[in-house]
């Protein structure tokens, strides 16, 4: 009969995923704090220069939709970072 030390815990297959999610949550909290510390002009400049992470951009759009720059060639506003890569915008 084997006895296990009660202080040794068994890792399950889910544990590494849970650890990764904890790191991602902490990273997102830091990124949100950085976003909140910026002024409107700083957020717009970070977006324009590509310094925002994808999470920051999405969070900015959700929480500050009136600040996000929309542009259009033919209809309702589109996000510039998407529009600027289209053949229409590039003149192709």
mmCIF file of N, CA and C in Angstrom:
data_model
loop_
_atom_site.group_PDB
_atom_site.id
_atom_site.type_symbol
_atom_site.label_atom_id
_atom_site.label_comp_id
_atom_site.label_asym_id
_atom_site.label_seq_id
_atom_site.Cartn_x
_atom_site.Cartn_y
_atom_site.Cartn_z
ATOM 1 N N UNK A 1 0.840 -1.169 0.000
ATOM 2 C CA UNK A 1 0.000 0.000 0.000
ATOM 3 C C UNK A 1 0.890 1.238 0.000
ATOM 4 N N UNK A 2 0.644 2.145 -0.940
ATOM 5 C CA UNK A 2 1.478 3.351 -1.015
ATOM 6 C C UNK A 2 0.766 4.506 -0.325
ATOM 7 N N UNK A 3 1.581 5.274 0.334
ATOM 8 C CA UNK A 3 1.055 6.462 1.006
ATOM 9 C C UNK A 3 1.607 7.683 0.296
ATOM 10 N N UNK A 4 0.714 8.618 -0.007
ATOM 11 C CA UNK A 4 1.160 9.847 -0.636
ATOM 12 C C UNK A 4 1.331 10.913 0.420
ATOM 13 N N UNK A 5 2.358 11.706 0.235
ATOM 14 C CA UNK A 5 2.588 12.841 1.124
ATOM 15 C C UNK A 5 1.462 13.837 0.882
ATOM 16 N N UNK A 6 0.718 14.236 1.911
ATOM 17 C CA UNK A 6 -0.405 15.163 1.716
ATOM 18 C C UNK A 6 0.053 16.544 1.221
ATOM 19 N N UNK A 7 1.330 16.855 1.355
ATOM 20 C CA UNK A 7 1.822 18.151 0.904
ATOM 21 C C UNK A 7 2.151 18.151 -0.583
ATOM 22 N N UNK A 8 2.246 17.001 -1.199
ATOM 23 C CA UNK A 8 2.531 16.911 -2.625
ATOM 24 C C UNK A 8 1.198 16.869 -3.362
ATOM 25 N N UNK A 9 1.017 17.814 -4.224
ATOM 26 C CA UNK A 9 -0.232 17.837 -4.976
ATOM 27 C C UNK A 9 0.015 17.318 -6.380
ATOM 28 N N UNK A 10 -0.954 16.680 -6.902
ATOM 29 C CA UNK A 10 -0.867 16.136 -8.248
ATOM 30 C C UNK A 10 -1.329 17.209 -9.236
ATOM 31 N N UNK A 11 -0.552 17.419 -10.297
ATOM 32 C CA UNK A 11 -0.967 18.346 -11.343
ATOM 33 C C UNK A 11 -1.903 17.615 -12.293
ATOM 34 N N UNK A 12 -2.889 18.304 -12.726
ATOM 35 C CA UNK A 12 -3.783 17.742 -13.728
ATOM 36 C C UNK A 12 -3.444 18.374 -15.075
ATOM 37 N N UNK A 13 -4.040 17.883 -16.116
ATOM 38 C CA UNK A 13 -3.797 18.412 -17.458
ATOM 39 C C UNK A 13 -4.300 19.843 -17.594
ATOM 40 N N UNK A 14 -5.213 20.246 -16.738
ATOM 41 C CA UNK A 14 -5.802 21.582 -16.811
ATOM 42 C C UNK A 14 -4.936 22.628 -16.102
ATOM 43 N N UNK A 15 -4.110 22.221 -15.173
ATOM 44 C CA UNK A 15 -3.320 23.167 -14.383
ATOM 45 C C UNK A 15 -2.448 24.106 -15.217
ATOM 46 N N UNK A 16 -1.714 23.639 -16.223
ATOM 47 C CA UNK A 16 -0.929 24.579 -17.027
ATOM 48 C C UNK A 16 -1.810 25.612 -17.734
ATOM 49 N N UNK A 17 -2.981 25.199 -18.163
ATOM 50 C CA UNK A 17 -3.905 26.134 -18.803
ATOM 51 C C UNK A 17 -4.378 27.190 -17.809
ATOM 52 N N UNK A 18 -4.676 26.761 -16.614
ATOM 53 C CA UNK A 18 -5.104 27.707 -15.580
ATOM 54 C C UNK A 18 -3.990 28.693 -15.242
ATOM 55 N N UNK A 19 -2.760 28.217 -15.221
ATOM 56 C CA UNK A 19 -1.623 29.111 -14.970
ATOM 57 C C UNK A 19 -1.480 30.123 -16.100
ATOM 58 N N UNK A 20 -1.632 29.679 -17.330
ATOM 59 C CA UNK A 20 -1.554 30.578 -18.479
ATOM 60 C C UNK A 20 -2.659 31.626 -18.421
ATOM 61 N N UNK A 21 -3.865 31.221 -18.084
ATOM 62 C CA UNK A 21 -4.980 32.161 -17.973
ATOM 63 C C UNK A 21 -4.728 33.198 -16.884
ATOM 64 N N UNK A 22 -4.108 32.785 -15.797
ATOM 65 C CA UNK A 22 -3.779 33.735 -14.721
ATOM 66 C C UNK A 22 -2.776 34.774 -15.207
ATOM 67 N N UNK A 23 -1.782 34.338 -15.984
ATOM 68 C CA UNK A 23 -0.797 35.266 -16.545
ATOM 69 C C UNK A 23 -1.481 36.222 -17.519
ATOM 70 N N UNK A 24 -2.351 35.690 -18.379
ATOM 71 C CA UNK A 24 -3.066 36.541 -19.331
ATOM 72 C C UNK A 24 -3.944 37.561 -18.622
ATOM 73 N N UNK A 25 -4.619 37.149 -17.568
ATOM 74 C CA UNK A 25 -5.454 38.080 -16.798
ATOM 75 C C UNK A 25 -4.611 39.204 -16.208
ATOM 76 N N UNK A 26 -3.452 38.868 -15.673
ATOM 77 C CA UNK A 26 -2.572 39.878 -15.094
ATOM 78 C C UNK A 26 -2.061 40.828 -16.176
ATOM 79 N N UNK A 27 -1.714 40.273 -17.325
ATOM 80 C CA UNK A 27 -1.233 41.100 -18.434
ATOM 81 C C UNK A 27 -2.328 42.042 -18.907
ATOM 82 N N UNK A 28 -3.524 41.533 -19.038
ATOM 83 C CA UNK A 28 -4.640 42.383 -19.478
ATOM 84 C C UNK A 28 -4.950 43.466 -18.456
ATOM 85 N N UNK A 29 -4.832 43.153 -17.191
ATOM 86 C CA UNK A 29 -5.053 44.171 -16.161
ATOM 87 C C UNK A 29 -4.014 45.282 -16.273
ATOM 88 N N UNK A 30 -2.770 44.907 -16.541
ATOM 89 C CA UNK A 30 -1.714 45.912 -16.737
ATOM 90 C C UNK A 30 -1.990 46.752 -17.974
ATOM 91 N N UNK A 31 -2.377 46.103 -19.057
ATOM 92 C CA UNK A 31 -2.658 46.826 -20.295
ATOM 93 C C UNK A 31 -3.847 47.760 -20.131
ATOM 94 N N UNK A 32 -4.862 47.331 -19.389
ATOM 95 C CA UNK A 32 -6.021 48.195 -19.143
ATOM 96 C C UNK A 32 -5.612 49.386 -18.295
ATOM 97 N N UNK A 33 -4.771 49.163 -17.299
ATOM 98 C CA UNK A 33 -4.302 50.269 -16.457
ATOM 99 C C UNK A 33 -3.513 51.280 -17.286
ATOM 100 N N UNK A 34 -2.675 50.783 -18.210
ATOM 101 C CA UNK A 34 -1.924 51.674 -19.100
ATOM 102 C C UNK A 34 -2.877 52.493 -19.958
ATOM 103 N N UNK A 35 -3.898 51.851 -20.487
ATOM 104 C CA UNK A 35 -4.881 52.525 -21.324
ATOM 105 C C UNK A 35 -5.627 53.592 -20.529
ATOM 106 N N UNK A 36 -6.022 53.258 -19.318
ATOM 107 C CA UNK A 36 -6.752 54.203 -18.472
ATOM 108 C C UNK A 36 -5.899 55.397 -18.058
ATOM 109 N N UNK A 37 -4.595 55.196 -17.967
ATOM 110 C CA UNK A 37 -3.706 56.282 -17.561
ATOM 111 C C UNK A 37 -3.479 57.289 -18.690
ATOM 112 N N UNK A 38 -3.818 56.904 -19.927
ATOM 113 C CA UNK A 38 -3.616 57.786 -21.072
ATOM 114 C C UNK A 38 -4.769 58.776 -21.224
ATOM 115 N N UNK A 39 -4.449 59.915 -21.824
ATOM 116 C CA UNK A 39 -5.487 60.862 -22.218
ATOM 117 C C UNK A 39 -6.076 60.389 -23.548
ATOM 118 N N UNK A 40 -7.152 61.019 -23.960
ATOM 119 C CA UNK A 40 -7.748 60.697 -25.254
ATOM 120 C C UNK A 40 -6.717 60.845 -26.365
ATOM 121 N N UNK A 41 -5.977 61.935 -26.345
ATOM 122 C CA UNK A 41 -4.980 62.195 -27.383
ATOM 123 C C UNK A 41 -3.877 61.139 -27.373
ATOM 124 N N UNK A 42 -3.473 60.712 -26.194
ATOM 125 C CA UNK A 42 -2.440 59.680 -26.095
ATOM 126 C C UNK A 42 -2.951 58.336 -26.625
ATOM 127 N N UNK A 43 -4.205 58.013 -26.323
ATOM 128 C CA UNK A 43 -4.776 56.759 -26.842
ATOM 129 C C UNK A 43 -4.850 56.815 -28.367
ATOM 130 N N UNK A 44 -5.285 57.929 -28.906
ATOM 131 C CA UNK A 44 -5.376 58.065 -30.363
ATOM 132 C C UNK A 44 -3.997 58.001 -31.008
ATOM 133 N N UNK A 45 -3.005 58.607 -30.376
ATOM 134 C CA UNK A 45 -1.634 58.549 -30.912
ATOM 135 C C UNK A 45 -1.084 57.124 -30.843
ATOM 136 N N UNK A 46 -1.349 56.416 -29.755
ATOM 137 C CA UNK A 46 -0.880 55.031 -29.625
ATOM 138 C C UNK A 46 -1.518 54.155 -30.699
ATOM 139 N N UNK A 47 -2.782 54.389 -30.983
ATOM 140 C CA UNK A 47 -3.476 53.649 -32.038
ATOM 141 C C UNK A 47 -2.863 53.970 -33.398
ATOM 142 N N UNK A 48 -2.683 55.253 -33.668
ATOM 143 C CA UNK A 48 -2.181 55.682 -34.981
ATOM 144 C C UNK A 48 -0.770 55.169 -35.260
ATOM 145 N N UNK A 49 0.030 55.037 -34.225
ATOM 146 C CA UNK A 49 1.413 54.590 -34.406
ATOM 147 C C UNK A 49 1.582 53.084 -34.212
ATOM 148 N N UNK A 50 0.481 52.395 -33.932
ATOM 149 C CA UNK A 50 0.549 50.943 -33.784
ATOM 150 C C UNK A 50 1.121 50.479 -32.459
ATOM 151 N N UNK A 51 1.091 51.332 -31.444
ATOM 152 C CA UNK A 51 1.660 50.966 -30.148
ATOM 153 C C UNK A 51 0.666 50.283 -29.211
ATOM 154 N N UNK A 52 -0.595 50.212 -29.611
ATOM 155 C CA UNK A 52 -1.587 49.524 -28.790
ATOM 156 C C UNK A 52 -1.546 48.040 -29.082
ATOM 157 N N UNK A 53 -1.721 47.255 -28.044
ATOM 158 C CA UNK A 53 -1.879 45.818 -28.245
ATOM 159 C C UNK A 53 -3.290 45.561 -28.763
ATOM 160 N N UNK A 54 -3.525 44.387 -29.277
ATOM 161 C CA UNK A 54 -4.861 44.034 -29.763
ATOM 162 C C UNK A 54 -5.868 44.106 -28.619
ATOM 163 N N UNK A 55 -5.463 43.671 -27.442
ATOM 164 C CA UNK A 55 -6.371 43.743 -26.289
ATOM 165 C C UNK A 55 -6.691 45.194 -25.959
ATOM 166 N N UNK A 56 -5.677 46.080 -25.959
ATOM 167 C CA UNK A 56 -5.917 47.485 -25.651
ATOM 168 C C UNK A 56 -6.837 48.123 -26.682
ATOM 169 N N UNK A 57 -6.607 47.798 -27.943
ATOM 170 C CA UNK A 57 -7.452 48.367 -28.975
ATOM 171 C C UNK A 57 -8.901 47.949 -28.772
ATOM 172 N N UNK A 58 -9.120 46.671 -28.550
ATOM 173 C CA UNK A 58 -10.480 46.163 -28.354
ATOM 174 C C UNK A 58 -11.109 46.773 -27.098
ATOM 175 N N UNK A 59 -10.363 46.864 -26.036
ATOM 176 C CA UNK A 59 -10.867 47.439 -24.794
ATOM 177 C C UNK A 59 -11.180 48.927 -24.979
ATOM 178 N N UNK A 60 -10.309 49.631 -25.698
ATOM 179 C CA UNK A 60 -10.519 51.050 -25.974
ATOM 180 C C UNK A 60 -11.805 51.252 -26.764
ATOM 181 N N UNK A 61 -11.984 50.454 -27.803
ATOM 182 C CA UNK A 61 -13.185 50.586 -28.617
ATOM 183 C C UNK A 61 -14.449 50.299 -27.797
ATOM 184 N N UNK A 62 -14.391 49.307 -26.921
ATOM 185 C CA UNK A 62 -15.563 48.954 -26.121
ATOM 186 C C UNK A 62 -15.873 50.000 -25.057
ATOM 187 N N UNK A 63 -14.838 50.553 -24.442
ATOM 188 C CA UNK A 63 -15.070 51.476 -23.331
ATOM 189 C C UNK A 63 -15.067 52.949 -23.728
ATOM 190 N N UNK A 64 -14.447 53.277 -24.847
ATOM 191 C CA UNK A 64 -14.371 54.669 -25.296
ATOM 192 C C UNK A 64 -14.723 54.754 -26.788
ATOM 193 N N UNK A 65 -15.896 54.289 -27.202
ATOM 194 C CA UNK A 65 -16.196 54.235 -28.635
ATOM 195 C C UNK A 65 -16.188 55.602 -29.312
ATOM 196 N N UNK A 66 -16.473 56.644 -28.560
ATOM 197 C CA UNK A 66 -16.480 57.992 -29.138
ATOM 198 C C UNK A 66 -15.071 58.488 -29.480
ATOM 199 N N UNK A 67 -14.039 57.827 -28.970
ATOM 200 C CA UNK A 67 -12.659 58.235 -29.245
ATOM 201 C C UNK A 67 -12.035 57.517 -30.435
ATOM 202 N N UNK A 68 -12.581 56.380 -30.803
ATOM 203 C CA UNK A 68 -11.927 55.569 -31.834
ATOM 204 C C UNK A 68 -12.145 56.186 -33.204
ATOM 205 N N UNK A 69 -11.072 56.422 -33.936
ATOM 206 C CA UNK A 69 -11.206 57.058 -35.239
ATOM 207 C C UNK A 69 -11.768 56.102 -36.288
ATOM 208 N N UNK A 70 -12.841 56.544 -36.917
ATOM 209 C CA UNK A 70 -13.435 55.784 -38.004
ATOM 210 C C UNK A 70 -13.259 56.601 -39.277
ATOM 211 N N UNK A 71 -13.063 55.924 -40.365
ATOM 212 C CA UNK A 71 -12.912 56.584 -41.651
ATOM 213 C C UNK A 71 -13.662 55.760 -42.673
ATOM 214 N N UNK A 72 -13.874 56.300 -43.844
ATOM 215 C CA UNK A 72 -14.626 55.545 -44.832
ATOM 216 C C UNK A 72 -14.308 56.030 -46.231
ATOM 217 N N UNK A 73 -14.375 55.113 -47.150
ATOM 218 C CA UNK A 73 -14.267 55.461 -48.565
ATOM 219 C C UNK A 73 -15.644 55.454 -49.213
ATOM 220 N N UNK A 74 -16.530 54.598 -48.727
ATOM 221 C CA UNK A 74 -17.792 54.402 -49.443
ATOM 222 C C UNK A 74 -19.035 54.324 -48.571
ATOM 223 N N UNK A 75 -18.934 54.308 -47.290
ATOM 224 C CA UNK A 75 -20.148 54.114 -46.500
ATOM 225 C C UNK A 75 -19.902 54.336 -45.032
ATOM 226 N N UNK A 76 -20.536 53.505 -44.209
ATOM 227 C CA UNK A 76 -20.372 53.678 -42.766
ATOM 228 C C UNK A 76 -18.907 53.556 -42.357
ATOM 229 N N UNK A 77 -18.577 54.178 -41.257
ATOM 230 C CA UNK A 77 -17.193 54.219 -40.802
ATOM 231 C C UNK A 77 -16.543 52.859 -40.640
ATOM 232 N N UNK A 78 -15.283 52.829 -41.003
ATOM 233 C CA UNK A 78 -14.476 51.627 -40.843
ATOM 234 C C UNK A 78 -13.262 52.002 -40.007
ATOM 235 N N UNK A 79 -12.682 51.031 -39.352
ATOM 236 C CA UNK A 79 -11.481 51.282 -38.578
ATOM 237 C C UNK A 79 -10.314 51.506 -39.521
ATOM 238 N N UNK A 80 -9.563 52.555 -39.275
ATOM 239 C CA UNK A 80 -8.483 52.917 -40.175
ATOM 240 C C UNK A 80 -7.461 51.802 -40.334
ATOM 241 N N UNK A 81 -7.122 51.099 -39.255
ATOM 242 C CA UNK A 81 -6.102 50.055 -39.353
ATOM 243 C C UNK A 81 -6.540 48.911 -40.267
ATOM 244 N N UNK A 82 -7.826 48.790 -40.498
ATOM 245 C CA UNK A 82 -8.329 47.797 -41.448
ATOM 246 C C UNK A 82 -8.422 48.425 -42.835
ATOM 247 N N UNK A 83 -9.009 49.602 -42.909
ATOM 248 C CA UNK A 83 -9.199 50.269 -44.192
ATOM 249 C C UNK A 83 -7.887 50.525 -44.921
ATOM 250 N N UNK A 84 -6.844 50.904 -44.191
ATOM 251 C CA UNK A 84 -5.587 51.287 -44.838
ATOM 252 C C UNK A 84 -4.895 50.128 -45.543
ATOM 253 N N UNK A 85 -5.382 48.914 -45.347
ATOM 254 C CA UNK A 85 -4.781 47.748 -46.007
ATOM 255 C C UNK A 85 -5.607 47.249 -47.186
ATOM 256 N N UNK A 86 -6.701 47.938 -47.486
ATOM 257 C CA UNK A 86 -7.562 47.482 -48.576
ATOM 258 C C UNK A 86 -7.050 47.991 -49.915
ATOM 259 N N UNK A 87 -7.321 47.259 -51.000
ATOM 260 C CA UNK A 87 -6.901 47.703 -52.334
ATOM 261 C C UNK A 87 -7.496 49.066 -52.699
ATOM 262 N N UNK A 88 -8.735 49.310 -52.261
ATOM 263 C CA UNK A 88 -9.365 50.597 -52.575
ATOM 264 C C UNK A 88 -8.588 51.759 -51.972
ATOM 265 N N UNK A 89 -8.186 51.613 -50.733
ATOM 266 C CA UNK A 89 -7.435 52.666 -50.062
ATOM 267 C C UNK A 89 -6.042 52.813 -50.680
ATOM 268 N N UNK A 90 -5.436 51.701 -51.023
ATOM 269 C CA UNK A 90 -4.087 51.716 -51.581
ATOM 270 C C UNK A 90 -4.062 52.102 -53.062
ATOM 271 N N UNK A 91 -5.246 52.267 -53.662
ATOM 272 C CA UNK A 91 -5.316 52.669 -55.053
ATOM 273 C C UNK A 91 -5.010 51.546 -56.025
ATOM 274 N N UNK A 92 -5.224 50.333 -55.596
ATOM 275 C CA UNK A 92 -4.933 49.170 -56.466
ATOM 276 C C UNK A 92 -6.154 48.768 -57.237
#
